[in-house]
XYZ file of C-alpha atoms in Angstrom:
602
model
C -69.659 -40.355 51.312
C -69.012 -39.610 47.582
C -66.077 -41.597 46.240
C -64.294 -38.447 45.081
C -64.237 -37.202 48.700
C -63.026 -40.490 50.123
C -59.615 -40.323 51.783
C -58.763 -43.755 50.405
C -59.484 -42.677 46.820
C -57.509 -39.480 47.270
C -54.536 -41.371 48.610
C -54.663 -43.804 45.702
C -54.890 -41.011 43.132
C -52.066 -39.130 44.820
C -49.871 -42.224 44.847
C -50.614 -42.936 41.182
C -49.734 -39.361 40.266
C -46.527 -39.558 42.292
C -45.603 -42.867 40.692
C -46.263 -41.580 37.178
C -44.266 -38.433 37.817
C -41.467 -40.436 39.412
C -41.240 -42.861 36.519
C -41.438 -40.043 33.975
C -38.845 -37.949 35.788
C -36.542 -40.949 36.170
C -36.880 -41.807 32.482
C -36.264 -38.198 31.472
C -33.242 -37.991 33.762
C -31.880 -41.277 32.416
C -32.265 -40.085 28.818
C -30.680 -36.748 29.575
C -27.836 -38.356 31.499
C -27.251 -40.965 28.811
C -27.344 -38.339 26.072
C -24.900 -36.166 27.957
C -22.627 -39.130 28.621
C -22.738 -40.116 24.945
C -21.907 -36.566 23.921
C -19.017 -36.417 26.342
C -17.814 -39.814 25.192
C -18.027 -38.729 21.580
C -16.027 -35.618 22.367
C -13.382 -37.682 24.121
C -13.350 -40.201 21.264
C -12.938 -37.380 18.749
C -9.988 -36.021 20.714
C -8.436 -39.500 20.941
C -9.005 -40.133 17.228
C -7.343 -36.829 16.357
C -4.331 -37.784 18.481
C -4.126 -41.199 16.793
C -4.235 -39.544 13.368
C -1.539 -37.044 14.398
C 0.843 -39.714 15.637
C 0.418 -42.018 12.615
C 0.756 -39.047 10.239
C 4.016 -38.227 11.974
C 5.201 -41.792 11.409
C 4.356 -41.517 7.709
C 6.150 -38.138 7.465
C 9.403 -39.533 8.869
C 9.477 -42.984 7.214
C 9.752 -43.923 3.557
C 7.275 -46.813 3.998
C 5.022 -48.400 6.638
C 7.552 -50.950 7.849
C 7.584 -51.145 11.645
C 4.259 -49.353 12.082
C 2.687 -52.472 13.652
C 4.456 -51.796 16.960
C 3.188 -48.191 17.021
C -0.365 -49.316 16.174
C -0.480 -51.816 19.058
C 0.973 -49.274 21.497
C -1.599 -46.646 20.475
C -4.422 -49.182 20.722
C -3.492 -50.060 24.297
C -3.150 -46.393 25.270
C -6.339 -45.138 23.628
C -8.516 -48.208 24.140
C -9.449 -48.291 20.476
C -9.047 -50.689 17.593
C -6.622 -49.190 15.068
C -6.052 -50.546 11.550
C -4.126 -49.283 8.520
C -4.783 -50.429 4.957
C -3.659 -49.494 1.476
C -6.042 -47.746 -0.880
C -6.816 -51.059 -2.533
C -7.844 -52.581 0.837
C -4.708 -54.548 1.756
C -4.108 -54.520 5.533
C -0.876 -52.829 6.577
C -1.272 -53.111 10.362
C -4.165 -53.992 12.698
C -4.440 -54.062 16.476
C -7.246 -56.649 16.248
C -6.700 -60.358 15.896
C -5.706 -61.600 12.431
C -8.673 -62.281 10.200
C -10.913 -59.671 11.879
C -12.864 -57.780 9.260
C -12.179 -54.093 8.878
C -14.925 -51.595 9.767
C -17.284 -50.627 6.966
C -15.806 -47.172 6.454
C -12.389 -45.616 6.904
C -12.172 -42.890 9.543
C -9.476 -40.868 7.735
C -6.744 -40.993 5.076
C -3.133 -40.618 6.174
C -1.105 -38.649 3.648
C 1.666 -36.459 5.070
C 1.729 -34.454 1.806
C -1.990 -33.665 1.942
C -3.011 -33.282 5.569
C -6.435 -31.667 5.444
C -6.946 -32.138 9.164
C -3.943 -30.103 10.279
C -3.393 -32.384 13.228
C 0.152 -31.127 13.692
C 0.619 -27.498 14.860
C 2.350 -25.447 12.180
C 1.018 -27.440 9.214
C 1.690 -25.437 6.090
C -1.007 -23.978 3.941
C -0.141 -26.428 1.204
C -1.170 -29.270 3.528
C 2.343 -30.759 3.807
C 3.082 -32.142 7.254
C 5.912 -29.995 8.724
C 7.530 -33.157 10.061
C 8.116 -34.304 6.482
C 11.614 -32.828 5.926
C 13.051 -35.429 3.534
C 16.364 -34.244 2.024
C 16.444 -31.226 4.343
C 17.213 -33.422 7.370
C 20.566 -32.163 8.687
C 23.283 -34.626 9.584
C 24.735 -34.492 13.081
C 27.706 -32.303 12.139
C 25.623 -29.636 10.407
C 23.041 -29.792 13.177
C 25.772 -29.088 15.752
C 27.223 -26.241 13.651
C 23.830 -24.544 13.217
C 23.086 -24.950 16.932
C 26.435 -23.305 17.742
C 25.550 -20.369 15.464
C 22.172 -20.073 17.193
C 23.786 -20.036 20.623
C 26.259 -17.409 19.421
C 23.449 -15.182 18.186
C 21.519 -15.626 21.438
C 24.629 -14.684 23.445
C 25.040 -11.574 21.281
C 21.428 -10.624 21.791
C 21.708 -10.927 25.548
C 24.859 -8.808 25.486
C 22.887 -6.127 23.648
C 20.046 -5.967 26.159
C 17.813 -8.389 24.272
C 16.708 -11.929 24.931
C 15.129 -14.896 23.219
C 15.137 -18.684 23.051
C 16.339 -21.478 20.784
C 13.869 -23.778 19.043
C 14.787 -26.775 16.900
C 12.797 -27.618 13.770
C 11.994 -31.185 12.679
C 14.873 -30.944 10.148
C 17.355 -30.352 12.967
C 17.931 -26.667 12.218
C 18.066 -24.422 15.287
C 16.238 -21.099 15.333
C 16.613 -18.124 17.645
C 13.241 -16.666 18.617
C 13.519 -13.141 19.966
C 11.165 -12.200 22.755
C 9.948 -9.205 20.762
C 9.960 -10.865 17.320
C 12.427 -10.570 14.478
C 12.546 -6.771 14.711
C 13.907 -7.104 18.262
C 17.133 -8.783 17.083
C 19.911 -6.172 17.426
C 21.625 -5.265 14.153
C 24.990 -6.200 15.690
C 23.777 -9.799 15.971
C 22.148 -10.113 12.509
C 25.302 -11.379 10.745
C 23.367 -13.667 8.358
C 25.442 -16.714 9.246
C 22.593 -18.486 10.996
C 20.264 -17.909 8.031
C 22.656 -19.273 5.433
C 21.610 -22.728 4.185
C 23.939 -25.576 5.056
C 25.445 -27.854 2.442
C 22.609 -30.357 2.834
C 19.971 -27.662 2.639
C 21.608 -26.002 -0.360
C 21.728 -29.286 -2.170
C 18.009 -29.841 -1.476
C 17.241 -26.264 -2.565
C 19.091 -26.765 -5.818
C 17.046 -29.894 -6.468
C 13.825 -27.997 -5.654
C 14.807 -25.208 -8.041
C 15.352 -27.706 -10.845
C 11.929 -29.186 -10.198
C 10.238 -25.774 -10.362
C 12.096 -24.584 -13.461
C 9.848 -26.291 -16.063
C 6.599 -24.851 -14.684
C 8.009 -21.440 -13.734
C 10.170 -21.111 -16.856
C 12.938 -19.611 -14.654
C 16.663 -19.909 -14.428
C 17.182 -22.096 -11.428
C 20.508 -20.520 -10.519
C 18.923 -17.056 -10.524
C 15.783 -17.733 -8.550
C 16.505 -20.693 -6.320
C 17.354 -18.481 -3.312
C 13.803 -17.145 -3.338
C 12.257 -20.610 -2.906
C 11.770 -21.475 0.804
C 12.904 -24.974 1.763
C 10.323 -27.117 3.514
C 11.094 -27.717 7.139
C 14.056 -25.372 7.651
C 12.176 -22.296 8.816
C 10.769 -19.832 6.339
C 11.688 -16.914 8.606
C 15.313 -17.152 7.479
C 14.935 -17.428 3.674
C 14.305 -14.129 1.825
C 10.791 -13.898 0.408
C 9.583 -17.094 2.057
C 7.600 -15.459 4.858
C 5.435 -13.555 2.439
C 4.839 -16.675 0.439
C 3.799 -18.591 3.512
C 1.398 -15.875 4.604
C -0.041 -15.191 1.145
C 0.349 -17.730 -1.672
C 0.097 -14.934 -4.201
C 3.213 -13.135 -2.977
C 6.977 -13.901 -3.113
C 6.888 -16.298 -6.067
C 5.728 -14.240 -8.930
C 2.524 -13.105 -7.229
C 0.184 -15.777 -8.698
C -1.629 -18.861 -7.510
C 0.005 -20.743 -10.459
C 3.466 -20.014 -9.058
C 2.508 -21.215 -5.575
C 0.978 -24.395 -6.960
C 4.166 -25.000 -8.979
C 6.325 -24.747 -5.861
C 3.963 -26.968 -3.791
C 3.930 -29.657 -6.482
C 7.712 -29.516 -6.692
C 7.973 -29.968 -2.901
C 5.700 -32.984 -2.981
C 7.732 -34.496 -5.802
C 10.926 -33.870 -3.838
C 9.489 -35.371 -0.600
C 7.722 -38.326 -2.186
C 10.665 -40.792 -1.847
C 11.034 -39.891 1.845
C 7.423 -40.349 3.104
C 5.180 -43.390 3.367
C 2.490 -43.886 0.742
C -1.120 -42.935 1.335
C -3.036 -45.265 3.653
C -6.547 -45.506 5.075
C -7.061 -45.364 8.840
C -9.801 -47.514 10.390
C -10.899 -46.933 13.994
C -13.358 -48.966 16.047
C -14.215 -50.211 19.543
C -12.114 -52.888 21.181
C -13.690 -56.330 20.933
C -16.262 -54.981 18.443
C -18.617 -54.058 21.302
C -21.516 -51.878 20.124
C -21.130 -48.162 20.777
C -23.846 -45.678 21.598
C -27.325 -46.161 23.089
C -29.376 -48.798 21.303
C -33.050 -48.461 22.266
C -34.367 -51.563 20.566
C -37.997 -52.733 20.788
C -36.895 -55.249 23.416
C -35.364 -52.465 25.502
C -38.508 -50.390 25.104
C -40.588 -53.352 26.279
C -38.322 -53.755 29.320
C -38.649 -50.077 30.219
C -42.431 -50.180 29.872
C -42.602 -53.387 31.909
C -40.458 -52.003 34.716
C -42.463 -48.753 34.774
C -45.734 -50.734 34.909
C -44.390 -52.933 37.707
C -43.329 -49.869 39.704
C -46.768 -48.354 39.204
C -48.501 -51.587 40.256
C -46.365 -52.016 43.381
C -46.952 -48.369 44.296
C -50.722 -48.738 43.994
C -50.724 -51.980 46.021
C -48.599 -50.534 48.821
C -50.617 -47.316 48.890
C -53.875 -49.239 49.050
C -52.613 -51.294 51.995
C -51.366 -48.243 53.861
C -54.520 -46.273 53.052
C -56.833 -49.025 54.314
C -54.796 -49.268 57.491
C -54.971 -45.503 57.856
C -58.659 -45.126 57.067
C -59.879 -47.886 59.416
C -59.140 -46.021 62.702
C -60.329 -42.755 61.145
C -63.661 -44.351 60.375
C -63.825 -45.651 63.940
C -63.089 -42.130 65.216
C -65.778 -40.695 62.963
C -68.350 -43.228 64.160
C -67.479 -42.534 67.797
C -67.626 -38.754 67.314
C -71.074 -39.011 65.690
C -72.543 -40.660 68.798
C -74.570 -38.509 71.221
C -72.361 -36.820 73.839
C -73.626 -39.045 76.633
C -72.722 -42.156 74.625
C -69.159 -41.231 73.645
C -66.874 -44.203 74.174
C -63.146 -44.791 73.878
C -61.725 -45.882 70.524
C -59.384 -48.865 70.380
C -55.838 -47.823 69.357
C -54.565 -50.219 66.688
C -51.546 -48.281 65.346
C -48.662 -46.294 66.765
C -48.505 -43.715 63.994
C -50.229 -40.337 63.663
C -53.611 -42.047 63.459
C -52.901 -43.836 66.714
C -51.906 -40.533 68.302
C -55.152 -39.038 67.005
C -57.155 -41.885 68.557
C -55.302 -41.429 71.852
C -55.990 -37.675 71.717
C -59.665 -38.397 71.026
C -59.793 -40.755 74.019
C -58.136 -38.115 76.198
C -60.593 -35.526 74.927
C -63.488 -37.840 75.717
C -62.110 -38.455 79.194
C -61.616 -34.724 79.785
C -65.107 -33.974 78.495
C -66.549 -36.520 80.875
C -64.472 -35.077 83.682
C -65.543 -31.521 82.826
C -69.134 -32.648 82.650
C -68.823 -34.197 86.100
C -67.140 -31.012 87.373
C -69.877 -28.882 85.838
C -72.573 -30.908 87.571
C -70.637 -30.793 90.844
C -70.110 -27.029 90.490
C -73.805 -26.436 89.904
C -74.539 -28.492 92.989
C -71.900 -26.603 94.986
C -73.194 -23.209 93.852
C -76.723 -24.209 94.779
C -75.466 -25.394 98.176
C -73.429 -22.236 98.793
C -76.352 -19.992 97.878
C -79.023 -22.085 99.608
C -77.570 -21.761 103.089
C -77.541 -17.940 103.401
C -80.816 -17.605 101.485
C -82.476 -20.159 103.776
C -81.257 -18.269 106.812
C -82.459 -14.935 105.441
C -85.851 -16.367 104.439
C -86.346 -18.141 107.749
C -85.582 -15.081 109.873
C -87.716 -12.862 107.673
C -90.684 -15.259 107.873
C -90.404 -15.464 111.663
C -90.267 -11.692 111.859
C -93.232 -11.314 109.472
C -95.326 -13.688 111.553
C -94.586 -11.561 114.625
C -92.794 -14.348 116.446
C -89.628 -12.306 116.746
C -88.926 -8.628 117.067
C -86.436 -7.240 114.491
C -83.736 -6.209 116.996
C -80.214 -5.024 115.983
C -78.705 -8.504 116.427
C -81.208 -10.003 113.943
C -80.570 -7.239 111.451
C -76.773 -7.732 111.824
C -77.177 -11.477 111.241
C -79.241 -10.894 108.100
C -76.677 -8.349 106.941
C -73.856 -10.901 107.372
C -75.773 -13.458 105.312
C -76.357 -10.846 102.582
C -72.628 -10.005 102.575
C -71.845 -13.733 102.207
C -74.168 -13.933 99.216
C -72.566 -10.831 97.725
C -69.093 -12.298 98.281
C -70.015 -15.547 96.512
C -71.578 -13.653 93.596
C -68.519 -11.367 93.297
C -66.212 -14.408 93.250
C -68.280 -16.072 90.561
C -68.251 -12.865 88.539
C -64.446 -12.629 88.789
C -64.097 -16.237 87.616
C -66.470 -15.647 84.722
C -64.518 -12.554 83.652
C -61.222 -14.479 83.830
C -62.632 -17.341 81.758
C -63.973 -14.908 79.159
C -60.691 -12.960 78.997
C -62.408 -9.716 80.033
C -60.803 -9.381 83.451
C -59.505 -5.807 83.620
C -56.184 -5.099 85.310
C -54.961 -1.614 86.229
C -51.231 -2.164 86.364
C -48.748 0.190 87.962
C -45.400 -0.109 89.696
C -46.040 -1.579 93.150
C -43.615 -2.148 96.006
C -43.747 -5.734 97.175
C -43.213 -4.778 100.808
C -46.233 -2.445 100.609
C -48.441 -5.325 99.391
C -47.218 -7.589 102.194
C -47.652 -4.873 104.809
C -51.197 -4.030 103.684
C -52.199 -7.701 103.681
C -50.829 -8.229 107.202
C -52.599 -5.087 108.394
C -55.946 -6.287 106.994
C -55.697 -9.687 108.737
C -53.914 -8.649 111.898
C -57.059 -8.438 114.038
C -58.297 -11.900 112.960
C -54.880 -13.438 113.560
C -54.609 -11.883 116.990
C -58.099 -13.077 117.973
C -57.216 -16.598 116.798
C -53.917 -16.656 118.688
C -51.834 -16.859 115.488
C -48.669 -14.836 114.863
C -48.290 -13.008 111.538
C -44.684 -12.353 110.416
C -43.082 -10.887 107.281
C -39.718 -11.040 105.455
C -39.261 -8.772 102.419
C -36.404 -7.641 100.189
C -36.081 -3.862 99.932
C -36.722 -2.093 96.630
C -38.523 -5.088 95.070
C -41.130 -3.805 92.608
C -43.916 -5.461 90.663
C -45.793 -4.291 87.574
C -49.226 -5.316 88.842
C -52.730 -4.288 89.783
C -52.389 -3.531 93.510
C -56.061 -4.203 94.280
C -56.041 -7.613 92.611
C -52.698 -8.611 94.144
C -53.974 -7.654 97.623
C -56.977 -9.842 96.849
C -54.657 -12.769 95.962
C -52.509 -12.388 99.069
C -55.642 -11.842 101.168
C -57.221 -15.105 99.910
C -54.038 -17.075 100.613
C -53.573 -15.470 104.038
C -57.224 -16.000 104.995
C -56.967 -19.642 103.928
C -53.750 -20.056 105.956
C -55.299 -18.512 109.104
C -58.330 -20.807 108.757
C -56.169 -23.958 108.844
C -53.541 -22.861 111.376
C -54.121 -23.827 115.032
C -53.721 -21.533 118.054
C -50.075 -20.691 118.632
C -49.160 -21.239 114.979
C -47.427 -18.867 112.612
C -48.294 -17.504 109.168
C -45.326 -15.941 107.356
C -45.515 -13.698 104.283
C -42.269 -13.180 102.305
C -41.257 -11.220 99.227
C -37.850 -11.803 97.651
C -36.085 -11.454 94.339
C -34.958 -14.432 92.204
C -33.334 -13.180 88.998
C -35.990 -11.501 86.880
C -38.762 -12.928 89.040
C -40.393 -11.771 92.231
C -41.384 -14.564 94.631
C -44.252 -13.972 97.069
C -44.923 -16.790 99.538
C -47.537 -17.459 102.229
C -46.346 -20.150 104.625
C -48.268 -21.557 107.593
C -47.706 -24.139 110.307
C -51.152 -25.664 110.025
C -52.397 -29.189 109.358
C -51.203 -29.284 105.760
C -52.827 -30.905 102.725
C -52.953 -34.572 101.872
C -50.871 -35.652 98.871
C -53.937 -36.914 96.991
C -55.648 -33.547 97.450
C -52.810 -31.357 96.133
C -53.714 -31.698 92.387
C -57.267 -30.454 93.141
C -56.477 -27.590 95.493
C -57.080 -24.859 92.873
C -60.299 -26.333 91.456
C -63.524 -24.357 91.901
C -65.682 -25.271 94.873
C -63.238 -28.015 95.802
C -62.783 -28.590 99.525
C -60.871 -31.316 101.273
C -63.620 -31.454 103.938
C -66.637 -32.775 102.012
C -69.250 -31.662 104.565
C -68.686 -28.045 103.411
C -69.132 -26.755 106.929
C -68.533 -23.049 107.436
C -66.470 -23.891 110.481
C -63.851 -25.767 108.436
C -63.718 -23.873 105.138
C -65.007 -21.193 102.858
C -66.870 -21.421 99.583
C -64.029 -23.148 97.742
C -63.521 -20.263 95.291
C -60.697 -18.322 96.941
C -57.753 -20.397 95.671
C -59.276 -20.717 92.193
C -59.675 -16.932 91.993
C -56.106 -16.457 93.239
C -54.733 -18.666 90.470
C -56.776 -16.861 87.810
C -55.561 -13.438 88.971
C -51.913 -14.542 89.105
C -52.086 -16.044 85.614
C -53.644 -12.790 84.358
C -50.407 -11.131 85.566
C -48.336 -13.659 83.486
C -47.352 -15.448 86.678
C -47.809 -18.809 88.379
C -48.916 -20.003 91.792
C -47.928 -23.365 93.282
C -48.356 -25.162 96.580
C -46.108 -27.465 98.590
C -47.365 -29.323 101.614
C -46.953 -32.364 103.803
C -49.696 -33.483 106.157
C -48.996 -32.091 109.625
C -46.213 -29.748 108.437
C -48.210 -26.843 107.024
C -48.352 -25.401 103.500
C -46.283 -23.049 101.367
C -48.045 -21.153 98.560
C -45.541 -19.552 96.137
C -46.425 -16.811 93.640
C -43.944 -16.121 90.807
C -44.370 -12.823 88.969
C -42.183 -10.852 86.527
C -40.106 -8.290 88.391
C -40.488 -4.598 87.399
C -37.451 -2.307 87.202
C -38.943 0.784 88.841
C -36.587 2.130 91.462
C -37.660 5.781 91.485
C -41.336 5.297 92.296
C -42.607 7.361 95.183
C -44.388 5.390 97.870
C -47.794 6.875 98.805
């Protein structure tokens, strides 16, 4: 056999292909999964880093220096699972969550400057980049904070009394704002008294200072223009001209970028004493563990080694299984290639599919041998069945030809009976051949079961009466079959004839027809000698007879029951037998019941 057609080689190649695909798919999946995990981790780290920057920027916006930030750094490090360090611009450590003496990372992650926040980590960060939490001199004392809150509550009460509504929000400076549900235009005119929008003493003082800081670059009279400059952190919605300036730097302060820059610089100068100095933020992994996926040459070698080991183990296991699988197949092939008369059983060495195949081959061999024996026996039986009538016919004809006997009516009747016997045997063999070939023709029609039983009893009544046997019937009314009436009479006739042959004088043969669900049950029961238990499995075999002498006095040709089974199976039915020696036999035919209740009986 060419190696490319060998089952063993095919199994090995298939296993290698599966192993290669498995290793490749696993590696691809691992890379994809790792990449996705790294991307997700980076996204989470970016979110955490942004939160760390926001919180430390808030600390810088509300403290004049970095004193006390160490506690916040350690708390953030524990919460975020990150190393956090702060250092001055010249590299001096301000605070570090790592152990003292641990070197800072190579690069700073961000710069913390509440007056130049380019990351806008805090919602509401102004366009100038000043952290809105940096309020400095605009921070209201408790008394002013309470007074402004009272004015806000008064305005909100007025709005609700005038069919409007809103809410109170407090700014980082402590000033309370009333936010109307529909915006500023929704505030009723009765409630817009201007008291809430008037700067407090602290705010006015800070505004005056801001105006003095802007005077040199704007060349303005501070007393004249200071009301147009919005204070940082007190809510630009309540200072005339501030909203436009916040939305468009070119409007509200002279309409030029130079004016806006002048105001922003003045704010930074005013806030500088109140915020912490610029600092660099360093972020890293806890314990300095390496981050990311490091595919070093050593890791590559490990992956290649593991993949090679998997491939080697796969090939070894496949080879072992394949050899174990191929060995019985080769034995089966060798046995099947032997001449039919030399076929032998194959030893079963496994309990898998190959073992089942060997067992099936052994069963097939046994059945072939059995069929061969049956074929030889059938040929012998056919020869015997045909030899007897032919011998009789030939003998009587030779005697008559030689003039030793006159051809009287009795001789002619005897020869006619022998010819009928030959015709009967040939007809039976023809029916069996047609059934085996699937060419047996059935002419089905609705048939009353009681008609079949009655016709069968009528045909065998004379023989039963002459033999001293009583024929009886029991039938259900209106039981119909979808069957070929001629063939079914032949089946019942064969069973009845067989029952009469084995029933002694004074016995009874009973034919019944009854309904059982969707089935019709036809039975032929006798009170004869019965059938031995060992003979029951062979009762429907062709030319099989319990009496081996094949005497005409004790049995027929041995084809009647076989023909009956073939005809019943052609009707999609079954025929079975039950018997005990000395207690008679019961042959039961099960056929599908037809639902024809309006058929006219001929």
